[in-house]
C-alpha positions as a printed Julia matrix, in Angstrom:
231×3 Matrix{Float64}:
   0.0     0.0     0.0
   1.45    3.38   -1.01
   2.28    6.17    1.45
   1.33    9.75    0.57
   4.27   12.12    1.16
   4.46   15.95    1.0
   7.9    17.49    0.57
   8.45   20.26    3.2
  10.7    22.16    0.76
   8.7    22.38   -2.51
   5.39   21.03   -1.19
   5.3    18.47   -3.98
   2.97   15.58   -3.15
   3.81   12.08   -4.31
   3.39    8.45   -3.31
   6.06    5.94   -2.33
   5.88    2.25   -1.63
   5.32    1.28    2.01
   8.67   -0.61    1.91
  10.36    2.8     2.29
   8.41    3.66    5.47
  10.68    5.31    8.07
  13.56    5.79    5.6
  15.05    9.01    4.14
  15.64    9.96    0.54
  15.72   12.88   -1.93
  12.55   14.55   -3.13
  12.04   13.68   -6.82
  11.47   17.37   -7.64
  13.73   19.55   -5.47
  16.13   16.79   -4.29
  15.77   17.89   -0.65
  16.33   14.97    1.73
  13.09   14.06    3.41
  12.03   11.33    5.76
   9.24    8.99    4.72
   6.7     8.71    7.55
   6.43    5.36    9.26
   3.16    3.42    8.95
   2.56    3.93   12.65
   2.57    7.7    12.08
  -0.4     7.62    9.7
  -3.53    9.32   10.95
  -6.86    7.63   10.26
  -9.85    9.94   10.53
 -13.14    8.2    11.18
 -16.52    9.79   10.68
 -18.32   10.44   13.96
 -21.13    7.96   14.63
 -24.63    9.22   13.93
 -27.34    8.65   16.48
 -27.05    7.85   20.21
 -23.87    6.21   21.55
 -22.86    4.44   24.78
 -20.15    5.53   27.23
 -17.47    4.07   24.94
 -18.65    6.05   21.95
 -20.09    3.05   20.14
 -23.5     3.41   18.45
 -26.33    1.72   20.33
 -28.62    1.41   17.3
 -28.19   -1.16   14.55
 -27.92    0.32   11.05
 -30.92   -0.17    8.81
 -30.4    -2.85    6.21
 -32.25   -2.61    2.91
 -32.82   -5.8     1.0
 -32.22   -5.3    -2.68
 -35.22   -6.48   -4.67
 -34.23   -8.01   -7.96
 -36.3    -9.43  -10.76
 -36.04  -13.19  -10.28
 -36.32  -15.83  -12.97
 -39.7   -16.84  -11.54
 -40.91  -13.25  -11.83
 -39.71  -13.0   -15.43
 -41.45  -16.28  -16.34
 -44.66  -15.06  -14.68
 -44.58  -11.75  -16.57
 -43.86  -13.48  -19.88
 -46.67  -15.94  -19.16
 -49.11  -13.1   -18.56
 -48.04  -11.38  -21.78
 -48.65  -14.61  -23.73
 -51.91  -15.42  -21.97
 -53.54  -12.05  -22.61
 -53.71  -12.26  -26.44
 -54.74  -15.94  -26.28
 -57.69  -15.13  -24.0
 -58.62  -12.15  -26.17
 -58.52  -14.32  -29.3
 -60.71  -16.99  -27.69
 -63.28  -14.4   -26.63
 -63.25  -12.82  -30.07
 -63.86  -16.2   -31.73
 -66.61  -17.41  -29.36
 -68.57  -14.25  -28.5
 -70.12  -11.84  -31.01
 -69.28   -8.64  -29.16
 -70.63   -6.39  -31.91
 -74.1    -7.95  -31.89
 -75.21   -7.11  -28.36
 -74.02   -3.91  -26.64
 -74.84   -5.18  -23.13
 -72.76   -8.34  -23.68
 -69.89   -6.29  -25.06
 -69.79   -3.9   -22.13
 -70.07   -6.76  -19.6
 -67.17   -8.69  -21.13
 -64.99   -5.59  -21.48
 -65.72   -4.45  -17.92
 -64.85   -7.83  -16.42
 -61.77   -8.08  -18.61
 -60.57   -4.59  -17.64
 -60.94   -5.39  -13.93
 -59.19   -8.77  -14.15
 -56.38   -7.39  -16.29
 -55.56   -4.46  -13.99
 -53.8    -6.11  -11.0
 -51.35   -8.4   -12.88
 -50.41   -5.6   -15.29
 -49.95   -3.24  -12.33
 -47.6    -5.73  -10.62
 -45.65   -6.35  -13.84
 -45.22   -2.62  -14.48
 -44.29   -1.92  -10.87
 -41.51   -4.52  -11.07
 -39.67   -2.48  -13.69
 -40.79    1.11  -13.01
 -40.49    1.38   -9.22
 -37.82    3.52   -7.58
 -34.87    1.16   -7.02
 -33.68    3.25   -4.06
 -36.85    2.6    -2.04
 -37.91   -0.54   -0.22
 -40.35   -2.31   -2.56
 -43.82   -3.55   -1.73
 -44.1    -7.32   -1.61
 -46.66  -10.05   -1.04
 -50.15   -9.15    0.08
 -49.36   -5.43    0.41
 -48.24   -5.34   -3.23
 -51.35   -7.15   -4.52
 -53.7    -4.96   -2.49
 -52.14   -1.85   -4.0
 -52.18   -3.48   -7.45
 -55.89   -4.27   -6.99
 -56.66   -0.66   -6.11
 -54.59    0.51   -9.07
 -56.35   -1.96  -11.39
 -59.8    -0.8   -10.31
 -58.76    2.83  -10.84
 -57.49    2.05  -14.34
 -60.6     0.04  -15.28
 -62.81    2.85  -13.96
 -61.29    5.17  -16.55
 -62.6     2.92  -19.32
 -66.06    2.98  -17.73
 -65.86    6.76  -17.44
 -64.74    6.97  -21.09
 -67.68    4.88  -22.31
 -70.19    6.81  -20.22
 -68.91   10.23  -21.33
 -68.77    9.24  -24.98
 -72.25    7.69  -25.0
 -73.71   10.64  -23.07
 -72.04   13.49  -24.94
 -71.46   12.04  -28.4
 -73.93    9.17  -28.65
 -71.18    6.81  -29.79
 -68.31    4.82  -28.26
 -65.85    6.29  -30.75
 -66.01   10.09  -31.0
 -64.25   12.01  -33.75
 -60.47   12.32  -33.75
 -60.7    15.98  -32.71
 -62.25   14.99  -29.37
 -59.88   12.04  -28.86
 -56.96   14.47  -28.85
 -58.35   15.85  -25.59
 -59.81   12.63  -24.17
 -56.67   10.45  -24.34
 -54.4    12.89  -22.4
 -57.1    13.15  -19.74
 -57.22    9.35  -19.46
 -53.43    9.15  -19.19
 -53.39   11.86  -16.51
 -56.13   10.07  -14.54
 -54.37    6.7   -14.9
 -51.04    8.18  -13.86
 -52.71    9.65  -10.79
 -54.0     6.18   -9.87
 -50.54    4.62  -10.28
 -48.94    7.52   -8.39
 -51.29    7.13   -5.42
 -51.57    3.34   -5.26
 -48.04    2.23   -6.25
 -46.12    5.36   -5.13
 -44.37    5.76   -8.46
 -42.81    8.95   -9.75
 -45.09   10.87  -12.1
 -43.21    9.9   -15.26
 -43.08    6.25  -14.2
 -46.75    6.42  -13.2
 -47.66    7.7   -16.67
 -45.72    4.85  -18.27
 -47.35    2.44  -15.83
 -50.85    3.4   -16.96
 -49.72    3.69  -20.57
 -48.72    0.03  -20.52
 -52.19   -0.93  -19.24
 -53.87    1.26  -21.86
 -51.84   -0.24  -24.72
 -52.52   -3.81  -23.56
 -56.26   -3.23  -23.31
 -56.32   -1.61  -26.76
 -54.42   -4.58  -28.22
 -56.94   -6.93  -26.6
 -59.81   -4.99  -28.16
 -58.24   -5.21  -31.61
 -57.66   -8.96  -31.23
 -61.31   -9.41  -30.21
 -62.43   -7.66  -33.39
 -63.36   -4.32  -31.81
 -62.02   -0.89  -32.57
 -59.2     0.56  -30.51
 -61.62    2.69  -28.5
 -64.93    1.08  -29.39
 -67.22    0.31  -32.34
 -69.55    2.87  -33.78
 -73.09    2.97  -32.42
């Protein structure tokens, strides 16, 4: 281990091998003979302990230990499985149920699907978008928050359908109105992710955006429009 030396003549700082500790030699710059400090002369400065200490100056509280939460292979398999299952279920529904024939059947299937899809998508998004510096939610606490987040996200679809049917008389208003409706949905969904999953606002927006994209893809696979059929 090297020893840091400062020449008292020219104040040049340099390092020498610890094998020269306690010996004398010329400064490489000004050639003044200087003595290399011995290892026993080194001063080690320790940071003062934070928090209460005992009579010996030792801390009486144990430091907090944060367990690093990593995406495990089981978690990756589960997320991939969900991503594969979603289009398969949507395709089966689209092939077995005529969603365009009966409006009540369509809204019932889409409402149930939106509610069931919310929690697993919320958990999957949280796994990648959460703040890595904070202790993550796990187990039951995570699924409760994901359930609340899923209900909030599904409620935005219900609100969208109600507003469109009430104001425009159709499930798919003109593009001009969608320019205003979609940002409002994203803002509302981000608010739900922000409150339920405690994500940063940008991450919360991406969190809801993932749910919105998945539900739109499901609608397209089932033979519906991205935001609903006409009528």
